[in-house]
Tab-separated table of C-alpha atoms in Angstrom:
chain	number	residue	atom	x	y	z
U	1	UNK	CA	-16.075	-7.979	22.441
U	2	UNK	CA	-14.834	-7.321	18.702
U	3	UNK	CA	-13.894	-8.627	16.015
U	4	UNK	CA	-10.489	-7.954	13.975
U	5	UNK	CA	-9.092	-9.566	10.979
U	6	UNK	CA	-5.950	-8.927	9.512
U	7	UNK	CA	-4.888	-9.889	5.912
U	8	UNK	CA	-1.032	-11.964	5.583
U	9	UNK	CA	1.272	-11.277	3.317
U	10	UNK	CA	4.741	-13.849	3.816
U	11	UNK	CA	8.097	-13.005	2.857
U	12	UNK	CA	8.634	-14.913	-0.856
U	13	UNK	CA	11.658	-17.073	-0.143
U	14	UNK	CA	9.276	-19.266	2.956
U	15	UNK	CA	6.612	-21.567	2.127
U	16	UNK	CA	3.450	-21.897	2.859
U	17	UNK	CA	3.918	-24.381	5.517
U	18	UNK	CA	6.968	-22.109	7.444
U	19	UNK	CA	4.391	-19.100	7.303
U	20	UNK	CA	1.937	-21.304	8.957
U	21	UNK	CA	4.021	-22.931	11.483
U	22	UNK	CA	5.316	-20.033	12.642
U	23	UNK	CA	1.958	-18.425	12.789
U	24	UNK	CA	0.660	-21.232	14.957
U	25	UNK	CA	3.813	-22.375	17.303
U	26	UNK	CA	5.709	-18.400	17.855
U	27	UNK	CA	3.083	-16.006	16.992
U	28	UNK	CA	-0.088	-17.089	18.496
U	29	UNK	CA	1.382	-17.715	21.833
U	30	UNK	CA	2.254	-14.142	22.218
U	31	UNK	CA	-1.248	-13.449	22.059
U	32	UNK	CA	-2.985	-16.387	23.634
U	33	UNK	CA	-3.848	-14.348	26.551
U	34	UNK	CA	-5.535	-11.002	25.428
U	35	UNK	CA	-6.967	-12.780	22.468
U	36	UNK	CA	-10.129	-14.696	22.958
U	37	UNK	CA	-10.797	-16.463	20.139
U	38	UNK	CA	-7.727	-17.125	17.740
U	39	UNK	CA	-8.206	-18.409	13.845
U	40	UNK	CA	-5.515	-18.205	11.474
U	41	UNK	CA	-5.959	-19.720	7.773
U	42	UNK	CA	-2.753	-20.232	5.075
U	43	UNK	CA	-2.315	-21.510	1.681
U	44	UNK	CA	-0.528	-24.326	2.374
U	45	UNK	CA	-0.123	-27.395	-0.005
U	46	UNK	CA	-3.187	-28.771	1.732
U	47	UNK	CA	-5.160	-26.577	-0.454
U	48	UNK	CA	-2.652	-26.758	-3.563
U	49	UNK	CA	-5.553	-28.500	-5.810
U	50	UNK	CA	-8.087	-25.698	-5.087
U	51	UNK	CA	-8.277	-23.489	-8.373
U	52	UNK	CA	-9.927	-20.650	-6.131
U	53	UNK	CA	-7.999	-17.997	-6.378
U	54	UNK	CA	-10.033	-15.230	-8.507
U	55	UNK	CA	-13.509	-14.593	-9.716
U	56	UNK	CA	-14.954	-12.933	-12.669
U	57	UNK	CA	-14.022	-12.779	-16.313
U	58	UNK	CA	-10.141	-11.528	-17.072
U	59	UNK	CA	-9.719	-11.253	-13.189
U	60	UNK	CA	-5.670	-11.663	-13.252
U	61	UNK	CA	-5.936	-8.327	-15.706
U	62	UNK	CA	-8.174	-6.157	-13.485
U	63	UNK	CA	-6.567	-7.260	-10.666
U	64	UNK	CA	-2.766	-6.940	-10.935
U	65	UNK	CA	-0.033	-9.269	-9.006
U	66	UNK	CA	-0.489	-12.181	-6.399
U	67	UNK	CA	-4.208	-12.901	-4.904
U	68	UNK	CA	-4.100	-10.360	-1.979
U	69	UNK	CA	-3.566	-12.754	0.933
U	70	UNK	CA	-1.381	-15.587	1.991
U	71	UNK	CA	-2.904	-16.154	5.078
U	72	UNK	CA	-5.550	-13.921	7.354
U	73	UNK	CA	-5.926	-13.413	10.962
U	74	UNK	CA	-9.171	-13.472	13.082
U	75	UNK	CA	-9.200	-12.458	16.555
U	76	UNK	CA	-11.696	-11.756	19.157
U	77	UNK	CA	-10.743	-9.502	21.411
U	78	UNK	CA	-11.734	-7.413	24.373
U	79	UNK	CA	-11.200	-4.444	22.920
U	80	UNK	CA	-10.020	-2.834	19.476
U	81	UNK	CA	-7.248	-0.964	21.552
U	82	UNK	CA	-5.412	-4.430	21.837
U	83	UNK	CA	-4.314	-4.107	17.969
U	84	UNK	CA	-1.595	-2.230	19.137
U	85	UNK	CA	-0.099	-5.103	20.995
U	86	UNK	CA	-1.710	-7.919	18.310
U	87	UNK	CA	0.173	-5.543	15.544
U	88	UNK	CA	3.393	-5.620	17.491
U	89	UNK	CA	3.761	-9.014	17.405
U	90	UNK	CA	2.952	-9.845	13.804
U	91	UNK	CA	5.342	-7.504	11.981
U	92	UNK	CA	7.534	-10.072	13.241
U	93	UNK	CA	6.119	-13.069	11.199
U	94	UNK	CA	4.922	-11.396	8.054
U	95	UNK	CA	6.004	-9.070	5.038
U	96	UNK	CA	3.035	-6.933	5.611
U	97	UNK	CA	-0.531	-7.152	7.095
U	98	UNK	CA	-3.692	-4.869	6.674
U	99	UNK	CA	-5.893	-4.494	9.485
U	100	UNK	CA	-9.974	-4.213	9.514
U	101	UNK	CA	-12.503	-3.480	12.347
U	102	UNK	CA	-15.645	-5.728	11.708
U	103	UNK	CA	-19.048	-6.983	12.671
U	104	UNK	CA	-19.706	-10.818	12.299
U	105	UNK	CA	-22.743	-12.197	11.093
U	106	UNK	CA	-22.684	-16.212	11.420
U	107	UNK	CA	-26.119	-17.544	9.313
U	108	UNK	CA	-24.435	-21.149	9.273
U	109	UNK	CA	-22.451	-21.353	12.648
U	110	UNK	CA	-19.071	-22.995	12.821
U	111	UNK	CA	-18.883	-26.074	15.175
U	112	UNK	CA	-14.954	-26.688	14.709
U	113	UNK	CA	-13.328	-27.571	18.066
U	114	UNK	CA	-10.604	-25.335	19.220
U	115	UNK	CA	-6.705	-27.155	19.356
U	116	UNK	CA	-3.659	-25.837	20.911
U	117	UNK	CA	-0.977	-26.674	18.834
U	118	UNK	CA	-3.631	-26.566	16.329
U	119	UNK	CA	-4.800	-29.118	13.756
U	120	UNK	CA	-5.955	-28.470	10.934
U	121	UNK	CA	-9.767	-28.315	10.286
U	122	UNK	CA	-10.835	-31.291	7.899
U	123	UNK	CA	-12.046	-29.916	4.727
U	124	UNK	CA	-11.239	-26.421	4.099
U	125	UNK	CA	-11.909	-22.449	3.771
U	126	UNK	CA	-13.056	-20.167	0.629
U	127	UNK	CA	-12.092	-16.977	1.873
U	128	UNK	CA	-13.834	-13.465	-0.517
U	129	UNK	CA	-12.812	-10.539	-0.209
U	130	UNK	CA	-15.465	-8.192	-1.579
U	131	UNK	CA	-15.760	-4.649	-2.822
U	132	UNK	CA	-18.701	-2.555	-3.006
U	133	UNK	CA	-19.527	-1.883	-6.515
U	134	UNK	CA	-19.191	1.969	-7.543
U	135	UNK	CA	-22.734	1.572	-9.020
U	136	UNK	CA	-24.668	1.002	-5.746
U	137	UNK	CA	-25.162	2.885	-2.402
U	138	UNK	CA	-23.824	0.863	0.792
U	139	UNK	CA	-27.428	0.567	2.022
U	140	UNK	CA	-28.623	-1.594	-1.382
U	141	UNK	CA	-25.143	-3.608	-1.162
U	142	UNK	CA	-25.612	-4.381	1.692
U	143	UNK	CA	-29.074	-5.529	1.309
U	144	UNK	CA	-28.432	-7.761	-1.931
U	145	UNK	CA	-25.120	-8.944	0.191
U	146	UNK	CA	-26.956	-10.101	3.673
U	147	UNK	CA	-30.538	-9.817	2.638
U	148	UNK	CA	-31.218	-11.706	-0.664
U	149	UNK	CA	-27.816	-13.521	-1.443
U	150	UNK	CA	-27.407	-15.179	2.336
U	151	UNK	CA	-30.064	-17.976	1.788
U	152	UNK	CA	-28.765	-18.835	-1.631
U	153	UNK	CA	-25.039	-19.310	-0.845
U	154	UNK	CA	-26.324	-21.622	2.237
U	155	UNK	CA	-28.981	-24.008	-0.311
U	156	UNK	CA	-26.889	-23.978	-3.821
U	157	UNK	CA	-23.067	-24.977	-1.790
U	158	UNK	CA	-22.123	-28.038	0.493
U	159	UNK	CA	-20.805	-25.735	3.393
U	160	UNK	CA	-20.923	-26.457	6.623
U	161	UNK	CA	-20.190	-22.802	8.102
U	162	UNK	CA	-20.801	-18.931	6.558
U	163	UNK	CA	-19.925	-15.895	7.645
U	164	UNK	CA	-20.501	-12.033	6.794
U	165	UNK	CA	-17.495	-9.887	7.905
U	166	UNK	CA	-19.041	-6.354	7.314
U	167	UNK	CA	-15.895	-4.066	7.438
U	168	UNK	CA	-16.658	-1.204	10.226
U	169	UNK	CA	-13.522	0.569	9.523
U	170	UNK	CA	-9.843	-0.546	9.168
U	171	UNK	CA	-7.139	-0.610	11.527
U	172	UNK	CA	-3.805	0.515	9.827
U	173	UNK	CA	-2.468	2.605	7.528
U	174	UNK	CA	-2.805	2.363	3.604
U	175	UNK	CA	-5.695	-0.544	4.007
U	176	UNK	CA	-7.063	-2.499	0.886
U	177	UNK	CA	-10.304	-0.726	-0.130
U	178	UNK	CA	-12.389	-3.757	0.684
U	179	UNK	CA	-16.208	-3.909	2.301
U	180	UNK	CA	-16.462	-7.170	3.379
U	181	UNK	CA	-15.237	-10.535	3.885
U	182	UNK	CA	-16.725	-14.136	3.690
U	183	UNK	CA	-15.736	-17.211	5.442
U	184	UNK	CA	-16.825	-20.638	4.333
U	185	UNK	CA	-15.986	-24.253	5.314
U	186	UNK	CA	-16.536	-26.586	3.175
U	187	UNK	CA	-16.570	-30.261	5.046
U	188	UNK	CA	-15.220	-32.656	1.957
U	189	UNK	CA	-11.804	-31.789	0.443
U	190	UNK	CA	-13.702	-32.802	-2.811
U	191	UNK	CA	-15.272	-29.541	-3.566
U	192	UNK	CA	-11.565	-27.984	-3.810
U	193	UNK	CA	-11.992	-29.411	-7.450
U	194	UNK	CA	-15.145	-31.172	-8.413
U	195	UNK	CA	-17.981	-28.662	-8.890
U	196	UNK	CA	-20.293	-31.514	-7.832
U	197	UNK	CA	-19.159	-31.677	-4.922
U	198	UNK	CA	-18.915	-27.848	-4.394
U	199	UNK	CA	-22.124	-26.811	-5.241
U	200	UNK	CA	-24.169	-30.082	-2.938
U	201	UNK	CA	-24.791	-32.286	-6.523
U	202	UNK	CA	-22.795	-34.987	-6.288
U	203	UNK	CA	-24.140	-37.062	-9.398
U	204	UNK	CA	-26.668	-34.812	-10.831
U	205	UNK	CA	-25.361	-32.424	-13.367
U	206	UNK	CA	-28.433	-30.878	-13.793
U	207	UNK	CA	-28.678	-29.510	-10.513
U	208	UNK	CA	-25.178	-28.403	-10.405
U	209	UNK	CA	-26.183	-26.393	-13.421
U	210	UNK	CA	-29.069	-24.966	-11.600
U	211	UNK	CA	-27.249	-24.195	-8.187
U	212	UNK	CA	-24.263	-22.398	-10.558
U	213	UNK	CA	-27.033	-20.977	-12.227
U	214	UNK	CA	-28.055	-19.266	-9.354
U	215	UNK	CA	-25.383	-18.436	-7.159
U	216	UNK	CA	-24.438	-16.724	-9.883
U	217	UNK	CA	-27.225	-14.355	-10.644
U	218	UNK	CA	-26.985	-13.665	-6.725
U	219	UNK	CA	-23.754	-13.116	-6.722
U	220	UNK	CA	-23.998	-10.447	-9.660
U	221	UNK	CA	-26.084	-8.258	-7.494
U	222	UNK	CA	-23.623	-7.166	-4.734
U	223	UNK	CA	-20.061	-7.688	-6.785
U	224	UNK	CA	-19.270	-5.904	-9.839
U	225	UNK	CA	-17.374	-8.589	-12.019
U	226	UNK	CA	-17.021	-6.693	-14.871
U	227	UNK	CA	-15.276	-3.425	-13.260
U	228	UNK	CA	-13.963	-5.267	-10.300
U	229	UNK	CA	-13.325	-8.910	-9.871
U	230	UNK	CA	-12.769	-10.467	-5.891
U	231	UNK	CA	-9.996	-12.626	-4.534
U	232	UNK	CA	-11.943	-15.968	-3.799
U	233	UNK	CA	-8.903	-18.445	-1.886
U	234	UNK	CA	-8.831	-21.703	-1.147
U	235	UNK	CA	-6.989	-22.022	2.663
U	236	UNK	CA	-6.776	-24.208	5.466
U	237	UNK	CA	-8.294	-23.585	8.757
U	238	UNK	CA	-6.589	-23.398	12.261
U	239	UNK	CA	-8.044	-22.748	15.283
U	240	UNK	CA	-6.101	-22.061	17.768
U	241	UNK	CA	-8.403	-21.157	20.286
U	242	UNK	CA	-12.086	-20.441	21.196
């Protein structure tokens, strides 16, 4: 079994919800049956109050254009030689895609019932896309990323799922230089906009101080946010099957 995620770019003139739709109802069933386990998140208006879009100071500056995904893809599959046929279908409902190869790590497993048509997972997805910084070797990023940060990001935010995508190698040409990518659900639509609710403090400013406080300073020692700021996005979550 492996893992593949591909990032979604949709034509400008369809919304949110049309990209989605046609995701779920005319692409997905063309690979219901070599796929076995289908996800597919979107910015649709059901995330239109999240303000997650970038991270770091002057991010918009140092990181030119449109966040770098309207939607993203995760399959499991049998094999990695399926792309070809997964890649086949979805030139067909996209403006352009980029591919990855990865290995899932789950430290807060995701519970969320498969649907076919799918519903919509209550809550929603943060979605990182993360770059090594220049500064380190892959061996200490990696080691601030899964070793020292994992535990924080689970106690200092109200998710209810995390997961590492470690980026083996990608899948098709002219790939974004990215090194990993982080899912988390977050249960209550609140923590789209109310920090409280984002970081588990509901009511107590103090410890939402703290738990900024230190996601922060964990955070700082696997992404460069200085040199090179991520694309953090707030999306819904489909699952189409499981």
């Amino acid at each position: 079994m492996e893992k593949l995620i591909y990032i979604l770019s949709k034509d400008n003139d369809i919304s949110g919800e049309i990209f989605r739709d046609n995701l779920i109802y005319y692409f997905s069933p063309t690979i219901i049956d070599i796929a076995e386990s289908i996800q597919i998140n979107v910015v649709d208006d059901a995330v239109a109050l999240t303000s997650m879009k970038r991270a770091g100071p002057e991010a918009a500056d140092k990181l030119p254009g449109p966040p770098i995904a309207d939607g993203v893809l995760f399959l499991w599959l049998k094999s990695a030689s399926l792309a070809k046929d997964v890649e086949s279908s979805l030139k067909n409902f996209t403006r352009s895609f980029h591919g990855y190869l990865v290995t899932e790590s789950e430290p807060l497993p995701n519970g969320t019932p498969a649907t076919y048509p799918a519903r919509r997972t209550a809550g929603f997805d943060q979605v990182a896309f993360l770059r090594k910084p220049k500064s380190q070797n892959y061996s200490d990023w990696i080691h601030n990323w899964q070793g020292l940060h994992t535990q924080v990001a689970i106690d200092t935010q109200s998710t209810c799922r995390y997961i590492q995508n470690v980026i083996v190698r990608p899948l098709t040409p002219e790939a974004l230089g990215i090194h990993g990518i982080v899912e988390e659900g977050y249960p209550d639509e609140a923590a789209m906009y109310d920090p409280m609710v984002f970081y588990d403090a509901i009511g107590d400013e103090e410890r939402m101080l703290k738990h900024i406080q230190l996601m922060m300073e964990s955070c700082s020692r696997f992404i460069d946010f200085d040199a090179e700021p991520c694309d953090m996005i707030g999306m819904s979550q489909y699952v189409v099957k499981r």
